[in-house]
mmCIF file of C-alpha atoms and ligand atoms in Angstrom:
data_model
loop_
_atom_site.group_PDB
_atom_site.id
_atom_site.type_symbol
_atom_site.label_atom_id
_atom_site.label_comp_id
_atom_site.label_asym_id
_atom_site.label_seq_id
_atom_site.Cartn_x
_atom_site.Cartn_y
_atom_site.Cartn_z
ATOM 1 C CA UNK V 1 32.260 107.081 2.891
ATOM 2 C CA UNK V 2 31.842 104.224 0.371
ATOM 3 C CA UNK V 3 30.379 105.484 -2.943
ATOM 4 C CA UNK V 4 26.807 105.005 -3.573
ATOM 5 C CA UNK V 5 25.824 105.594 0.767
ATOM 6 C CA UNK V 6 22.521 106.629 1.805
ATOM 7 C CA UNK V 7 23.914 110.162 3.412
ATOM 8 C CA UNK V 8 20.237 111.736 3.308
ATOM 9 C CA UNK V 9 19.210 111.750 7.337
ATOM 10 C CA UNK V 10 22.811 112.582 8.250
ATOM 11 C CA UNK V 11 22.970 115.532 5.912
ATOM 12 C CA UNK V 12 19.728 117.030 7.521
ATOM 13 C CA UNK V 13 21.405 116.533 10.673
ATOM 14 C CA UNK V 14 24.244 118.619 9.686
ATOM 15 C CA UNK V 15 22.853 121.248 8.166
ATOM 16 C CA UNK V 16 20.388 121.797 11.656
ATOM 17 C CA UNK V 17 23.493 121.677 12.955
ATOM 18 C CA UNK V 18 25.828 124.668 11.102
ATOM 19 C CA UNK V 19 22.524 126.632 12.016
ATOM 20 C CA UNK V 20 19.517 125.838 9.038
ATOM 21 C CA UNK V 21 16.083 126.642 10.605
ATOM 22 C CA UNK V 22 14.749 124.002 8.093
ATOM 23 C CA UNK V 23 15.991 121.374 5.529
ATOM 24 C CA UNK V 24 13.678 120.191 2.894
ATOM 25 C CA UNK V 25 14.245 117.396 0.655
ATOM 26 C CA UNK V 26 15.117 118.417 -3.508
ATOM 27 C CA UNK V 27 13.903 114.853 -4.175
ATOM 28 C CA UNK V 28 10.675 115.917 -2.935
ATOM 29 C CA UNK V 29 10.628 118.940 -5.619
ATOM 30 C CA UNK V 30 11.766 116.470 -8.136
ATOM 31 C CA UNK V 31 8.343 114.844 -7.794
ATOM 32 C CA UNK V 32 6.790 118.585 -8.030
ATOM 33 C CA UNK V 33 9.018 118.963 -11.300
ATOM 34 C CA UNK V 34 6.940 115.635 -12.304
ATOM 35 C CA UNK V 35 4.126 117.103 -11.923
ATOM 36 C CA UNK V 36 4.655 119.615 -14.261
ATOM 37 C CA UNK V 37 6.858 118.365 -16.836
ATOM 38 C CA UNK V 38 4.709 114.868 -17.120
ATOM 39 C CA UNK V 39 1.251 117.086 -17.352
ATOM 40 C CA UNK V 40 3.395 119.404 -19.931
ATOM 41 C CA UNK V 41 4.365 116.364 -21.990
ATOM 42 C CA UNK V 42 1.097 114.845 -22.512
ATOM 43 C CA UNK V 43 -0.122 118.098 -23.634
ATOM 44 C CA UNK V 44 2.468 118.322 -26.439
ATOM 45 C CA UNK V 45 1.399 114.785 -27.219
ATOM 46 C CA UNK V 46 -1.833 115.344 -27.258
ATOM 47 C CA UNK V 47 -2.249 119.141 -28.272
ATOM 48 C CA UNK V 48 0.810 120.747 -28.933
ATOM 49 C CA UNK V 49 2.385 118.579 -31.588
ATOM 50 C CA UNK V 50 4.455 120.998 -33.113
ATOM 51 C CA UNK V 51 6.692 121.478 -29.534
ATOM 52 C CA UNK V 52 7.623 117.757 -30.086
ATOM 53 C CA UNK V 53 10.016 116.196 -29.192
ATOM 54 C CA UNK V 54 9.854 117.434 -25.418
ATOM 55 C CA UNK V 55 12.762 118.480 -24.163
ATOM 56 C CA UNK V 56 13.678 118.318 -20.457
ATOM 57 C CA UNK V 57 15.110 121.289 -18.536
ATOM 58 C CA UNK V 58 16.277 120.516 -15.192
ATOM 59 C CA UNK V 59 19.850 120.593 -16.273
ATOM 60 C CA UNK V 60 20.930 123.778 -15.951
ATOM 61 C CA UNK V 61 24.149 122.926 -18.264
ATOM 62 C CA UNK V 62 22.097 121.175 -20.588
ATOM 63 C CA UNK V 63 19.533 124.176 -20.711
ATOM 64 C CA UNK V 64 22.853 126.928 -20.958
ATOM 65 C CA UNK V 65 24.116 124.319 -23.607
ATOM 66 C CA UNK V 66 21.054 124.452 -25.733
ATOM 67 C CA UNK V 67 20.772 128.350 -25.159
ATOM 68 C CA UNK V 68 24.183 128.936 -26.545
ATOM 69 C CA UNK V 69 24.236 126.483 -29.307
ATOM 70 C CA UNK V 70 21.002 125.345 -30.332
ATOM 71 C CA UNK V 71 18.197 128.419 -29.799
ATOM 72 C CA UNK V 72 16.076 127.569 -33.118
ATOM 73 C CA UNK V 73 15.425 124.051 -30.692
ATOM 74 C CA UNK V 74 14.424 126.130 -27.489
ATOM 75 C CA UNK V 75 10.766 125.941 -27.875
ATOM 76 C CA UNK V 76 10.856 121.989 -27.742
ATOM 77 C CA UNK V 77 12.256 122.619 -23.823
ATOM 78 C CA UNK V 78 10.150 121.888 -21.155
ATOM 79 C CA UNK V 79 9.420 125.659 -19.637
ATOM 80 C CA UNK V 80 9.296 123.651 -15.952
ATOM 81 C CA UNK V 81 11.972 125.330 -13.812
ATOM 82 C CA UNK V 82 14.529 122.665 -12.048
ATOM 83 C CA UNK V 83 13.483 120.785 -8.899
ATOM 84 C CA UNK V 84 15.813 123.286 -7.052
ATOM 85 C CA UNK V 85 14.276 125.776 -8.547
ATOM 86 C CA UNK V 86 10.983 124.860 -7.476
ATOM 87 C CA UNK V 87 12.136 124.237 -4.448
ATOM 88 C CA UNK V 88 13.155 127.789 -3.736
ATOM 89 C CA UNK V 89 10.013 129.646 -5.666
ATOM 90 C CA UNK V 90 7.600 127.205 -3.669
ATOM 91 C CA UNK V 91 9.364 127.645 -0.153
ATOM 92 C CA UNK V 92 9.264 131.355 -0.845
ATOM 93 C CA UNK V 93 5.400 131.641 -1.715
ATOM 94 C CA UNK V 94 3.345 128.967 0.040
ATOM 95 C CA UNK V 95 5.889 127.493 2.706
ATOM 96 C CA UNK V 96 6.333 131.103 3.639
ATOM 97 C CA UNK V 97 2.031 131.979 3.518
ATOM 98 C CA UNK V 98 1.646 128.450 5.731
ATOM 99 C CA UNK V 99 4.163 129.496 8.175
ATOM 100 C CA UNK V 100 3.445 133.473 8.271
ATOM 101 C CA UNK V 101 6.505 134.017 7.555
ATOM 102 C CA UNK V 102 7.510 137.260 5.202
ATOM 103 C CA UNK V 103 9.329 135.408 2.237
ATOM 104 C CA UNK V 104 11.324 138.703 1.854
ATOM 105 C CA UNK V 105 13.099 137.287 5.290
ATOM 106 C CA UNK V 106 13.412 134.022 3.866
ATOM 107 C CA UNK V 107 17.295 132.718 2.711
ATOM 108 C CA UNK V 108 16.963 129.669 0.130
ATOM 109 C CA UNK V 109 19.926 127.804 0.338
ATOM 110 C CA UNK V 110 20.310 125.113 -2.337
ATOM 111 C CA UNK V 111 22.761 122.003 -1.614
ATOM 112 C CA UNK V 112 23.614 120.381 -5.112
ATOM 113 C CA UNK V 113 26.092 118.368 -6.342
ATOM 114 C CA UNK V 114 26.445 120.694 -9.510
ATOM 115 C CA UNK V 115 28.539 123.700 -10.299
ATOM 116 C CA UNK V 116 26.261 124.736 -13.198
ATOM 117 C CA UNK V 117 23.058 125.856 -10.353
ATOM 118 C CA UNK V 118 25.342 128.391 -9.137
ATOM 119 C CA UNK V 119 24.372 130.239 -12.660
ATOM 120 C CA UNK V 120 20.935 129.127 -12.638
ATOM 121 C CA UNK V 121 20.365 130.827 -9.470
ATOM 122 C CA UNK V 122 21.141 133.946 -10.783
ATOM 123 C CA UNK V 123 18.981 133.782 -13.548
ATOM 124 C CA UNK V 124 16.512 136.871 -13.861
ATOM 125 C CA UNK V 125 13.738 134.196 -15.127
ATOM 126 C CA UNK V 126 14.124 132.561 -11.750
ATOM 127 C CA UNK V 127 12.182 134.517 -9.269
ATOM 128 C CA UNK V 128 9.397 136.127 -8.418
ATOM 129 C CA UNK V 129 7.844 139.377 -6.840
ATOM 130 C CA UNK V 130 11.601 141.008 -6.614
ATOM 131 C CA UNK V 131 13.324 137.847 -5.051
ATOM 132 C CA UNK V 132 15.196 135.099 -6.644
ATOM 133 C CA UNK V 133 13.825 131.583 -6.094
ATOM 134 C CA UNK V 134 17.309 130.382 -4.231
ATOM 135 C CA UNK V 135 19.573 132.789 -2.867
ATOM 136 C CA UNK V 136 23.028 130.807 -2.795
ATOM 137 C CA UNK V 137 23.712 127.680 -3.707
ATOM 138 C CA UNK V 138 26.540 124.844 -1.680
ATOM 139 C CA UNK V 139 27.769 122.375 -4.085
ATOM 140 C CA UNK V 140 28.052 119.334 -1.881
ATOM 141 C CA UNK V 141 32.360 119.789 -2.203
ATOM 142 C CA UNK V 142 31.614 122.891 -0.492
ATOM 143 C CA UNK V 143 29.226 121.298 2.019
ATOM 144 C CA UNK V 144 31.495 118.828 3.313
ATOM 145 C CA UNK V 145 34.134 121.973 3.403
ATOM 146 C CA UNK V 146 31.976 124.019 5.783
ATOM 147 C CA UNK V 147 31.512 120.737 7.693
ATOM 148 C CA UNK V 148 35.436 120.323 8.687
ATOM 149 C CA UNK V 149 35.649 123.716 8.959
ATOM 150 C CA UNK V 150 33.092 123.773 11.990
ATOM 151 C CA UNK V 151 34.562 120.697 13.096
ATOM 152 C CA UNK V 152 31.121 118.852 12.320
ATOM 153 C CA UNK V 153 31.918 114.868 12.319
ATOM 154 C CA UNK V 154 29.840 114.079 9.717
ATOM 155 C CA UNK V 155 29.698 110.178 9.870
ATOM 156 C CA UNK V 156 28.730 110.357 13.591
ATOM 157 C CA UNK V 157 25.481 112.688 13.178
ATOM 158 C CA UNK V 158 22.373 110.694 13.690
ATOM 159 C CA UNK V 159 19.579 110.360 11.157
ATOM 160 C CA UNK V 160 17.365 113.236 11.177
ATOM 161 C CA UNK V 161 14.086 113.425 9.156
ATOM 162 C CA UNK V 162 13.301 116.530 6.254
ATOM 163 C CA UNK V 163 11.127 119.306 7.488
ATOM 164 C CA UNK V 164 7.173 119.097 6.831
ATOM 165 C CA UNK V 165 5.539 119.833 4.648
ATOM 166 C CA UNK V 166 8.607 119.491 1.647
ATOM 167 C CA UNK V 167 10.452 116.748 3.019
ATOM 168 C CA UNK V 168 8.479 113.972 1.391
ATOM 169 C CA UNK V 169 10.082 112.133 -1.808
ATOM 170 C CA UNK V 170 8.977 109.063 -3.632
ATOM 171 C CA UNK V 171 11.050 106.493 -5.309
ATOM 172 C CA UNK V 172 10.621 108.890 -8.815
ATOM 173 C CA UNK V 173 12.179 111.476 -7.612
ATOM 174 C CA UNK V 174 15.141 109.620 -5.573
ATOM 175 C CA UNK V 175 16.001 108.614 -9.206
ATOM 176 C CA UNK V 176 16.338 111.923 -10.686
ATOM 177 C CA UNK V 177 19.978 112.037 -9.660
ATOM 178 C CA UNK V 178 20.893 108.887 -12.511
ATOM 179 C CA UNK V 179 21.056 109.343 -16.276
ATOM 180 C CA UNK V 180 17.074 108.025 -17.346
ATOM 181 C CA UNK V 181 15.730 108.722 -14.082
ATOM 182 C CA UNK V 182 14.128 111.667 -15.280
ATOM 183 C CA UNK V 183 12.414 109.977 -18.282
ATOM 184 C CA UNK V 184 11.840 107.395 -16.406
ATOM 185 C CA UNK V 185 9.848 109.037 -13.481
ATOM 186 C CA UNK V 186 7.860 110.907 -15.864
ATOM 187 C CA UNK V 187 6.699 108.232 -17.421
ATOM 188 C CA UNK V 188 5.095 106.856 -14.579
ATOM 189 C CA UNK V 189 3.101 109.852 -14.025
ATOM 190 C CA UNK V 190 2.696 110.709 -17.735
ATOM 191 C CA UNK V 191 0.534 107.426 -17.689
ATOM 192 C CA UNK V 192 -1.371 107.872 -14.801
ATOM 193 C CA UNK V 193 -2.523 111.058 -15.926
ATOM 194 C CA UNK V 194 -3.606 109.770 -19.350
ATOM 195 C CA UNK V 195 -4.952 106.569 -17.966
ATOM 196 C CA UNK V 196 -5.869 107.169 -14.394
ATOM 197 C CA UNK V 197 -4.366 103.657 -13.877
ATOM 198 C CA UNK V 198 -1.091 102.901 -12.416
ATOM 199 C CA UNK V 199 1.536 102.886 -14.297
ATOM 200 C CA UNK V 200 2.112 98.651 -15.797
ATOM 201 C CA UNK V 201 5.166 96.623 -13.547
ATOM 202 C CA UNK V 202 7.377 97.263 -16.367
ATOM 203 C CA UNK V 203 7.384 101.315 -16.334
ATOM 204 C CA UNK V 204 8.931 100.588 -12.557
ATOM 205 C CA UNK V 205 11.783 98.844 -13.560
ATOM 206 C CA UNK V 206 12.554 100.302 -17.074
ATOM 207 C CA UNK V 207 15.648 99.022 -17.778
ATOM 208 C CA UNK V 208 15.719 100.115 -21.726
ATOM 209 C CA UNK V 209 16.616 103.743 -20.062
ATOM 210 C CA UNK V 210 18.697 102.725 -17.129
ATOM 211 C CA UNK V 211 23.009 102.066 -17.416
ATOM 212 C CA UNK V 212 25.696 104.775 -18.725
ATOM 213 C CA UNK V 213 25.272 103.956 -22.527
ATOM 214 C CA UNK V 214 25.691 107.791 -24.511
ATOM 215 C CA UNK V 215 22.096 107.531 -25.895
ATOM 216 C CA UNK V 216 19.538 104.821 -24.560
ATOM 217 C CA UNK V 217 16.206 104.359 -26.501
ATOM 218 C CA UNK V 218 12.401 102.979 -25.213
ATOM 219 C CA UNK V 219 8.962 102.815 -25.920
ATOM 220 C CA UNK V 220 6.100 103.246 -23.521
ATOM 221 C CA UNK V 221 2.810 102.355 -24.638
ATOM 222 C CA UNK V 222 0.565 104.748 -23.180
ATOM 223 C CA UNK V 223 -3.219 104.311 -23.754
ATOM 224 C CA UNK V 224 -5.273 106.830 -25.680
ATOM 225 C CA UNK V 225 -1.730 108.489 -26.383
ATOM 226 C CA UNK V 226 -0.057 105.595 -28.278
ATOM 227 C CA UNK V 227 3.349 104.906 -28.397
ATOM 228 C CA UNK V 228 6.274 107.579 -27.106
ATOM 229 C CA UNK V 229 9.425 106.849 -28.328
ATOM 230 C CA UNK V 230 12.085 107.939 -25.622
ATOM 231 C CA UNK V 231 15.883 109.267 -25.757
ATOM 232 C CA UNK V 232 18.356 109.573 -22.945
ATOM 233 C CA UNK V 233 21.244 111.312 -23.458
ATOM 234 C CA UNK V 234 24.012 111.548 -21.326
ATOM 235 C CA UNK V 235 26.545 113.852 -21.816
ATOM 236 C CA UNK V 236 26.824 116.505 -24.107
ATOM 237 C CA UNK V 237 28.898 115.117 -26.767
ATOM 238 C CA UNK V 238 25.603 112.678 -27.437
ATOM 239 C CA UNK V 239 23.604 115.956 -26.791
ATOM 240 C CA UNK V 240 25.048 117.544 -30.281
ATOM 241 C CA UNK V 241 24.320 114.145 -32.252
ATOM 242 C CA UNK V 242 20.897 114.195 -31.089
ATOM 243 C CA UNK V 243 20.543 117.971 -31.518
ATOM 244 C CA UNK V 244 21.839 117.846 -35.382
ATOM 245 C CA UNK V 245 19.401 115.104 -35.991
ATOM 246 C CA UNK V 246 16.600 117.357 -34.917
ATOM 247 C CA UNK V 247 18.106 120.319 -36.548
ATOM 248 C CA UNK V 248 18.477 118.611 -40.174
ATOM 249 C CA UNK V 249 14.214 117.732 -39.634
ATOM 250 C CA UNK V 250 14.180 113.766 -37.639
ATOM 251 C CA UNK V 251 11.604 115.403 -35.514
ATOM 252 C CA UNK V 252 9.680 112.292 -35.528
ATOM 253 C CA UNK V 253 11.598 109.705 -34.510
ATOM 254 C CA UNK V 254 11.393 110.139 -30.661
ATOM 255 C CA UNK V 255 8.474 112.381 -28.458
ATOM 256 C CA UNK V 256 10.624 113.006 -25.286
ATOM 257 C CA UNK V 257 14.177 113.026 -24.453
ATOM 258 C CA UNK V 258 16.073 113.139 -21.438
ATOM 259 C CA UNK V 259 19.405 115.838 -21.489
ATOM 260 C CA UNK V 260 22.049 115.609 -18.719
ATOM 261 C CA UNK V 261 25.038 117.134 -19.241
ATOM 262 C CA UNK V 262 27.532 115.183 -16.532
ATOM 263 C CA UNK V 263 28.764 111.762 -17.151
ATOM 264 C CA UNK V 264 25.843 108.943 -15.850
ATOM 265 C CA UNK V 265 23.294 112.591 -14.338
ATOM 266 C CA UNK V 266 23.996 114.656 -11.086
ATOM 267 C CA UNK V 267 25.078 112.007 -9.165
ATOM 268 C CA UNK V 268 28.455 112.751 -11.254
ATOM 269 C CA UNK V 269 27.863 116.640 -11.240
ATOM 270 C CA UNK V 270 31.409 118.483 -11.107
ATOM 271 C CA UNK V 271 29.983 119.768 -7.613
ATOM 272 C CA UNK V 272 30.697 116.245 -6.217
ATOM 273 C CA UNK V 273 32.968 116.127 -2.839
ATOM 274 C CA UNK V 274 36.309 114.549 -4.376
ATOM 275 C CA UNK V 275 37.121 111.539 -2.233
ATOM 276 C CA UNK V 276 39.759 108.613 -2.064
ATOM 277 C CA UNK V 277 38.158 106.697 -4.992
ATOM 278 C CA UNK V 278 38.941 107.912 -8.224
ATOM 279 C CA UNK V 279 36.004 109.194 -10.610
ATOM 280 C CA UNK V 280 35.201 106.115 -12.254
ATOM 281 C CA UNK V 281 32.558 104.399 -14.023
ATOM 282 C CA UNK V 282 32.744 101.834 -11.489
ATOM 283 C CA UNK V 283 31.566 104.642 -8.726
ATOM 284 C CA UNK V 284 29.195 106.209 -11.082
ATOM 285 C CA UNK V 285 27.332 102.513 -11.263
ATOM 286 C CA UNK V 286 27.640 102.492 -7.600
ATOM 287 C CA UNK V 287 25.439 106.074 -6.685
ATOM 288 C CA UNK V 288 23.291 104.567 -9.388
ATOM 289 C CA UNK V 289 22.786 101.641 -7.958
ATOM 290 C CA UNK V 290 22.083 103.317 -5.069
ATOM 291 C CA UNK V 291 19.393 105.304 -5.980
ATOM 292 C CA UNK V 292 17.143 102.499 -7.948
ATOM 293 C CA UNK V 293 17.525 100.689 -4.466
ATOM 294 C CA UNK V 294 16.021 103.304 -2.650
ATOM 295 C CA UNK V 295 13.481 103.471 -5.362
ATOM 296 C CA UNK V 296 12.598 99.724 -4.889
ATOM 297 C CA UNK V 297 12.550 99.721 -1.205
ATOM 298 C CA UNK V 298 9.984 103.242 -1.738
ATOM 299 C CA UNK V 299 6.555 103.325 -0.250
ATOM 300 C CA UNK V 300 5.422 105.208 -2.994
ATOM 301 C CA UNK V 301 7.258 105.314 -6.213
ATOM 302 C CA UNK V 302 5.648 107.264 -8.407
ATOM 303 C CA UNK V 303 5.520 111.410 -7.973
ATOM 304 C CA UNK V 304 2.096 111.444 -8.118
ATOM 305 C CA UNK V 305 1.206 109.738 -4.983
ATOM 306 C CA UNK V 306 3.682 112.106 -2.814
ATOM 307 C CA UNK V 307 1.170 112.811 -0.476
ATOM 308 C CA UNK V 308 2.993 116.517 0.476
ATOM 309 C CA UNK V 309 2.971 116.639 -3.185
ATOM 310 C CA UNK V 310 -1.380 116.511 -3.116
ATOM 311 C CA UNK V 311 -1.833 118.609 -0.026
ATOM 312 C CA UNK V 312 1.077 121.283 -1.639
ATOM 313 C CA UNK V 313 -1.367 121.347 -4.857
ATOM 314 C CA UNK V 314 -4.651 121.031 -2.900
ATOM 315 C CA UNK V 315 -3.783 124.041 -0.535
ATOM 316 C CA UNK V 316 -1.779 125.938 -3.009
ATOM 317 C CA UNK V 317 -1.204 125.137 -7.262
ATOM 318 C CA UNK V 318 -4.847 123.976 -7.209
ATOM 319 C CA UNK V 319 -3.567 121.618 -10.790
ATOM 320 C CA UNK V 320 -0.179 121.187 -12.618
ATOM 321 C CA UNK V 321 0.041 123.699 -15.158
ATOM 322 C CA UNK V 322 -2.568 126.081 -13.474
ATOM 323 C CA UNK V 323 -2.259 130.299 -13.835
ATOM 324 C CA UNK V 324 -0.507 129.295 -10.338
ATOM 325 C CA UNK V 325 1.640 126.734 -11.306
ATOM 326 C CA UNK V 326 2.881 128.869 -14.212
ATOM 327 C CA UNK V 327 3.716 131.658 -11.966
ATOM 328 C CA UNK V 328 5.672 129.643 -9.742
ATOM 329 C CA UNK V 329 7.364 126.680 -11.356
ATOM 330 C CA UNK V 330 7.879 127.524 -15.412
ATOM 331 C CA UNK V 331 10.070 129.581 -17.015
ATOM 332 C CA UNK V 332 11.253 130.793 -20.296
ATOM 333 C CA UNK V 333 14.252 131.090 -22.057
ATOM 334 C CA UNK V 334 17.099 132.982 -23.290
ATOM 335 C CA UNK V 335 18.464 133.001 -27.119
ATOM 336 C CA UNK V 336 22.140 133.131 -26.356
ATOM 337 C CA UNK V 337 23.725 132.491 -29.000
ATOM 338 C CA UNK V 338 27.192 134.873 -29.628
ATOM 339 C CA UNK V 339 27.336 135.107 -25.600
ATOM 340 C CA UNK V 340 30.619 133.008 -24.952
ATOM 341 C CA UNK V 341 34.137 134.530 -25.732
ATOM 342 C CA UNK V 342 36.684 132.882 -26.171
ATOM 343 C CA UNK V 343 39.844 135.186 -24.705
ATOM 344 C CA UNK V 344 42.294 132.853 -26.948
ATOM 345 C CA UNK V 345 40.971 133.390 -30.322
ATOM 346 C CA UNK V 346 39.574 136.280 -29.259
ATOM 347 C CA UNK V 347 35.905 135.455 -31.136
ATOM 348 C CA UNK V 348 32.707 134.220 -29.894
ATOM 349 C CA UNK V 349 33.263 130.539 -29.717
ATOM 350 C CA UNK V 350 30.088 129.621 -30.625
ATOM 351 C CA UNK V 351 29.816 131.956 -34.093
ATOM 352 C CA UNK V 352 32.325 131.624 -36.766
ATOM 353 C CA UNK V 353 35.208 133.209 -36.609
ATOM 354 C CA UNK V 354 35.239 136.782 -39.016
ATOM 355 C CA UNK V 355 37.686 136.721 -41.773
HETATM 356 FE FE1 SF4 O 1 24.096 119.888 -12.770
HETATM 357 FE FE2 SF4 O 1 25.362 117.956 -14.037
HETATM 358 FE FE3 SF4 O 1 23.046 117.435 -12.809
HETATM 359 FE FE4 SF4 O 1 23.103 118.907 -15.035
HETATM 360 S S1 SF4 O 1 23.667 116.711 -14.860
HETATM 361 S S2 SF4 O 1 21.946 119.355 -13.161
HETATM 362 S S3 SF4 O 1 25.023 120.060 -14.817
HETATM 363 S S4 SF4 O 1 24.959 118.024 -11.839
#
């Protein structure tokens, strides 16, 4: 199919169809991750100054990346676990409670376009009460795989709609999938929770941290908060600039920044299905494009206003960042530093070599 098609309803569709008792949406968890990580954020800005700049951590690679390389910057992370994540831990607690349904019984399957969740998954931070928060994980390659394999025609399924009560996503969390989508959506919510005002026209098209530039730069201006100067990196090559900066004391110059570790966010993830069009640029701009129009054309476009989102924290979290919430959607991390080797030189690759 053409790069940059709207394959949501059909994939639903298929997945009933190979056998899933029920699909929910990631985008939807996106918007929980929102939640979190936007409440988080204005703490640090407000409270926690010293954690500055905020680091997002729904990149597994990125958060593996920053593990290995740069562990004296771990506490600046944001301890929210990824939207799959979240996904898995919340399906497993209160989906499971709702339905009366053991959770032990439960298999969490994520669908991703990224090779990197297969590792998150396995995570011992990443569960809870003796399960893991996702049990396997289908890049999307291996998705359409299992598809021809069962002789599934994909383009021919009919639309089907997510599963209640996680299958609700607003435009915010459609655009996680694109390099400053992340920033971007928690932004909205960062200023409706410090303003209790919706967020200005120009926080829904923020076009400073849109486009496949290496590192993008904005300001928001967020009342009673001031101004928080923004970075979105893309790729980890940017990633170590940005990180050496902090290192060497620019702690500073920006409050939040965005990591991704694939080329323009997930929507190039190595998990991708490989297709007649060659990996380009050109494609990348094309999901991308993709996504912001889906954003546009949203009911809702900030996470905040998801209304499975409210009922989900009405019935269940109670608040972002409550005892609950902590249980269920943070996480900590993992000095790693020493943990590759490198089988050709036969040394750590990330500690010098001995002499
Ligand atoms: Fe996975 Fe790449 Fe997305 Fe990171 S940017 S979550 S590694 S697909």
């Amino acid at each position: 199919m053409a790069p940059g098609s709207i394959i949501g309803g059909k994939q639903v569709a298929a997945l009933k169809a190979l056998g899933f008792d029920a699909v929910f949406d990631t985008c939807m968890s996106a918007d929980m991750t929102i939640m979190e990580e936007a409440s988080e954020a204005l703490m640090r800005l407000t409270q926690k100054k010293d954690e500055l700049p905020h680091f997002t951590s729904c990149c597994p690679g990125w958060v593996r990346f920053c593990e290995l390389f740069y562990p004296d910057l771990m506490k600046h992370l944001s301890t929210c676990k990824s939207p799959a994540e979240m996904m898995g831990a919340t399906v497993k607690s209160y989906y499971a409670e709702k339905k009366g349904l053991d959770p032990k019984n439960i298999v969490s399957v994520s669908i991703m376009p990224c090779t990197a969740k297969k590792g998150e998954a396995l995570r011992k931070e990443l569960g809870h009460d003796g399960m893991q928060d996702v049990d396997y994980v289908l890049t999307t390659r291996e998705l359409a795989k299992l598809l021809k394999k069962k002789g599934i025609d994909f383009e021919s399924l009919p639309d089907a709609d997510y599963d209640s009560i996680l299958g609700e996503s607003t435009g915010a969390g459609r655009i996680f999938g694109a390099t400053g989508g992340v920033a971007e959506a928690s932004v909205r919510s960062l200023y409706y929770f410090a303003t209790h005002q919706a967020p200005p026209d120009g926080l829904l098209e923020w076009q400073p941290v849109r486009g496949l530039t290496a590192v993008k730069e904005a300001q928001a201006t967020v009342p009673g908060v001031g101004t928080v100067n923004v970075a979105i990196v893309n790729g980890m090559a940017a990633g170590r600039q940005i990180l050496e900066q902090i290192r060497k004391g620019d702690l500073s110059r920006w409050q939040f920044i965005e990591f991704m570790a694939c080329p323009g966010g997930c929507i190039g993830g190595g998990g991708q299905p490989k297709s007649q069009f060659a990996s380009s640029e050109d494609m990348r701009k094309k999901r991308i494009a993709a996504l912001y129009q889906e954003d546009r054309g949203a009911k809702r476009r900030s996470s905040h206003e998801n209304t499975e989102i409210q009922t989900v924290y009405k019935e269940f979290y109670g608040a972002p960042l409550s005892e609950r919430a902590e249980k269920y959607l943070h996480t900590s991390f993992d000095d790693k530093s020493g943990k590759i080797f490198d089988s050709e030189t036969q040394h750590a690759a990330n500690t010098p070599p001995k002499a």
